[in-house]
Short mmCIF file of C-alpha atoms in Angstrom, two decimals:
data_model
loop_
_atom_site.label_atom_id
_atom_site.label_comp_id
_atom_site.label_asym_id
_atom_site.label_seq_id
_atom_site.Cartn_x
_atom_site.Cartn_y
_atom_site.Cartn_z
CA MET A 1 19.85 -17.69 25.60
CA MET A 2 19.38 -18.19 21.96
CA LEU A 3 16.31 -15.95 20.04
CA LYS A 4 13.99 -17.41 17.33
CA PRO A 5 13.49 -15.19 14.57
CA ILE A 6 9.81 -13.91 14.38
CA SER A 7 8.03 -15.10 11.30
CA GLY A 8 6.31 -13.35 8.72
CA VAL A 9 2.87 -13.82 10.39
CA ALA A 10 3.91 -13.06 13.96
CA MET A 11 5.30 -9.76 12.14
CA THR A 12 2.36 -8.84 10.59
CA LEU A 13 0.30 -9.55 13.79
CA ILE A 14 2.76 -7.27 15.86
CA GLY A 15 1.89 -4.39 13.14
CA LEU A 16 -1.62 -4.96 13.06
CA SER A 17 -2.05 -4.73 16.73
CA THR A 18 0.18 -1.87 17.15
CA SER A 19 -2.01 0.08 14.47
CA LEU A 20 -5.32 -0.87 16.19
CA MET A 21 -3.54 0.48 19.45
CA PHE A 22 -2.26 3.67 18.19
CA PRO A 23 -4.43 4.50 14.99
CA HIS A 24 -3.76 8.05 15.35
CA LEU A 25 -0.25 7.32 14.37
CA VAL A 26 -1.03 7.20 10.60
CA MET A 27 1.90 8.74 8.71
CA ALA A 28 0.64 11.49 6.14
CA GLU A 29 2.44 11.68 2.59
CA GLU A 30 4.11 14.41 1.49
CA ILE A 31 3.78 15.29 -2.19
CA THR A 32 6.76 17.04 -3.78
CA CYS A 33 5.24 19.38 -6.59
CA GLN A 34 7.30 20.70 -9.48
CA GLY A 35 4.56 21.61 -12.34
CA ASN A 36 0.89 21.32 -12.09
CA LEU A 37 -1.35 19.59 -9.98
CA GLY A 38 -5.23 19.41 -11.02
CA ALA A 39 -8.51 18.39 -8.94
CA ILE A 40 -6.87 15.86 -6.80
CA THR A 41 -6.58 15.06 -3.12
CA VAL A 42 -2.96 14.94 -1.41
CA ASP A 43 -1.96 14.91 2.22
CA ASN A 44 1.02 17.49 2.57
CA VAL A 45 2.41 19.74 -0.29
CA LYS A 46 6.32 20.69 -0.54
CA VAL A 47 7.31 23.02 -3.25
CA PRO A 48 11.35 22.58 -3.44
CA GLN A 49 13.66 25.11 -3.85
CA GLY A 50 13.45 26.90 -7.08
CA LYS A 51 10.61 25.18 -8.25
CA ILE A 52 7.33 26.59 -9.60
CA CYS A 53 3.76 24.54 -8.37
CA THR A 54 0.41 25.31 -9.76
CA LEU A 55 -2.40 23.75 -7.69
CA LYS A 56 -5.57 24.04 -9.69
CA GLY A 57 -8.81 23.05 -7.82
CA THR A 58 -6.52 20.77 -5.73
CA THR A 59 -7.47 19.84 -2.21
CA VAL A 60 -4.58 19.54 0.35
CA LYS A 61 -5.68 17.68 3.37
CA GLY A 62 -2.51 19.07 5.53
CA ASN A 63 -0.05 21.95 4.70
CA ILE A 64 1.54 23.43 2.22
CA VAL A 65 5.60 24.70 2.38
CA VAL A 66 7.09 26.78 -0.23
CA GLU A 67 10.95 26.59 0.05
CA ARG A 68 13.76 29.43 -1.07
CA SER A 69 13.33 30.82 -4.66
CA ALA A 70 9.94 28.63 -5.31
CA THR A 71 6.70 29.74 -6.46
CA LEU A 72 3.16 28.58 -5.45
CA ASN A 73 0.11 29.36 -7.49
CA ALA A 74 -2.98 28.01 -5.89
CA ILE A 75 -6.48 28.64 -7.90
CA GLY A 76 -9.54 27.37 -6.70
CA ALA A 77 -7.69 24.79 -4.31
CA LYS A 78 -8.62 23.87 -0.63
CA VAL A 79 -5.86 23.95 1.95
CA ASN A 80 -7.17 22.21 5.27
CA GLY A 81 -4.13 23.40 6.86
CA ASN A 82 -1.38 26.20 6.30
CA ILE A 83 0.42 27.83 3.54
CA GLN A 84 4.05 28.55 4.96
CA ALA A 85 6.78 30.26 2.95
CA GLU A 86 10.39 31.22 3.67
CA GLY A 87 12.51 33.00 0.90
CA ALA A 88 9.82 32.23 -1.84
CA THR A 89 10.03 34.10 -5.09
CA LEU A 90 5.85 34.37 -5.13
CA VAL A 91 2.88 33.04 -3.39
CA ASP A 92 -0.07 33.72 -5.37
CA VAL A 93 -3.29 32.47 -3.58
CA ASN A 94 -6.60 33.33 -5.50
CA SER A 95 -9.89 32.37 -7.24
CA SER A 96 -12.03 31.29 -4.22
CA THR A 97 -8.94 29.30 -2.50
CA THR A 98 -9.96 28.37 1.01
CA VAL A 99 -7.19 27.84 3.66
CA GLY A 100 -8.32 25.86 6.93
CA GLY A 101 -5.43 27.66 8.76
CA SER A 102 -2.89 30.59 8.19
CA ILE A 103 -0.92 31.87 5.36
CA GLN A 104 2.29 33.17 6.31
CA VAL A 105 5.13 34.52 3.96
CA LYS A 106 8.36 35.66 5.46
CA GLN A 107 11.81 37.20 3.98
CA GLY A 108 10.48 36.37 0.56
CA SER A 109 10.10 38.18 -2.61
CA ALA A 110 6.18 38.71 -3.58
CA ALA A 111 2.73 37.51 -2.42
CA ARG A 112 -0.87 37.97 -3.56
CA VAL A 113 -3.76 36.63 -1.83
CA VAL A 114 -6.80 37.47 -3.52
CA SER A 115 -10.52 36.60 -3.08
CA THR A 116 -9.50 33.72 -0.55
CA ARG A 117 -11.09 32.50 2.61
CA ILE A 118 -8.88 31.98 5.61
CA THR A 119 -9.92 30.77 8.78
CA GLY A 120 -6.64 31.61 10.58
CA ASP A 121 -4.31 34.60 9.98
CA VAL A 122 -2.25 36.25 7.22
CA GLN A 123 1.24 37.35 8.03
CA PHE A 124 3.54 39.30 5.57
CA GLU A 125 6.90 39.58 7.36
CA SER A 126 10.50 40.94 6.09
CA ASN A 127 9.40 40.48 2.12
CA SER A 128 11.23 42.80 -0.36
CA GLY A 129 8.50 42.63 -2.96
CA ARG A 130 4.97 43.73 -3.51
CA MET A 131 2.46 42.09 -0.93
CA VAL A 132 -1.27 42.27 -1.97
CA ALA A 133 -3.99 41.16 0.00
CA ASN A 134 -7.25 41.99 -1.63
CA GLN A 135 -11.10 41.05 -1.08
CA ASN A 136 -10.30 38.13 1.35
CA GLN A 137 -12.31 36.77 4.14
CA ILE A 138 -9.73 36.35 7.37
CA GLY A 139 -11.02 34.56 10.37
CA GLY A 140 -7.95 36.02 12.52
CA ASN A 141 -5.51 38.89 11.89
CA LEU A 142 -3.90 40.24 8.87
CA GLN A 143 -0.23 41.49 9.72
CA ALA A 144 2.35 43.09 7.50
CA PHE A 145 5.89 43.77 9.30
CA GLN A 146 9.02 45.19 7.82
CA ASN A 147 7.80 44.75 4.37
CA THR A 148 10.08 47.02 1.53
CA GLY A 149 8.39 46.45 -1.57
CA GLY A 150 4.83 47.85 -1.02
CA VAL A 151 1.93 46.43 0.51
CA THR A 152 -1.54 46.96 -0.60
CA ILE A 153 -4.58 45.80 1.47
CA ARG A 154 -8.20 46.45 0.14
CA GLN A 155 -11.54 45.33 0.78
CA ASN A 156 -10.80 42.56 3.23
CA ARG A 157 -13.30 41.17 5.96
CA ILE A 158 -11.07 40.68 8.75
CA ASN A 159 -12.38 38.93 12.30
CA GLY A 160 -9.34 39.62 14.08
CA ASN A 161 -7.00 43.07 13.85
CA LEU A 162 -5.28 44.39 10.97
CA GLN A 163 -1.57 45.21 12.19
CA CYS A 164 0.96 47.07 10.18
CA LYS A 165 4.54 48.01 11.53
CA GLU A 166 7.68 49.32 10.01
CA ASN A 167 7.05 48.81 6.39
CA ASN A 168 8.62 51.16 4.01
CA PRO A 169 6.80 52.55 2.21
CA SER A 170 3.60 52.52 4.41
CA PRO A 171 0.59 50.18 3.20
CA THR A 172 -1.95 51.36 0.87
CA GLY A 173 -5.71 50.46 0.33
CA GLY A 174 -8.73 50.84 1.87
CA GLY A 175 -12.41 49.76 2.49
CA ASN A 176 -11.32 47.05 4.86
CA ILE A 177 -13.98 45.78 7.66
CA VAL A 178 -12.00 44.85 10.59
CA GLN A 179 -13.68 43.59 13.62
CA GLY A 180 -10.75 44.00 15.71
CA SER A 181 -8.72 47.05 15.60
CA LYS A 182 -6.68 48.74 12.76
CA GLU A 183 -3.21 49.52 14.09
CA ASP A 184 -0.36 51.55 13.51
CA GLN A 185 0.22 52.01 9.55
CA CYS A 186 -2.92 50.38 8.82
CA ALA A 187 -5.15 52.45 11.03
CA ARG A 188 -6.94 54.48 8.08
CA LEU A 189 -7.29 51.21 6.04
#
């Protein structure tokens, strides 16, 4: 049996019917950020290895991924999803930025999360540089585990728990309002 080629009109109809049957399969675009993004709206952001990205008033409908040796500066940004960094040089989130998900900084150098509203958790894990969480509103937990560059946790409102373990030196700070429990190295903060 010989197959006939499908015409352009038939292909369009197949594509249209597929998108009508499965509307949730729309693909989100990922923007590679090297430099500055202003007050625009994007789907997802990737900060590539070794690059610097500044988001100033930017709305991110999805997630931000910060790659190894990269730097993210988020100033007054709105992130509907998560900020995830592994091996980053710096993650600096401040000035009334809002994050609909969580902020996770692992095995990197430094991070500053200041004057930010986070719906989910903030997690600093196995970082070698200074970690700072000041004057934030955190809907979930704040966790600092195995950091070696110093951790400062000051004047945060945390709906979940404040958990700190195996940081050297021990975290400093205070004035945190915690709805859950203050645990281990953060018991007095």
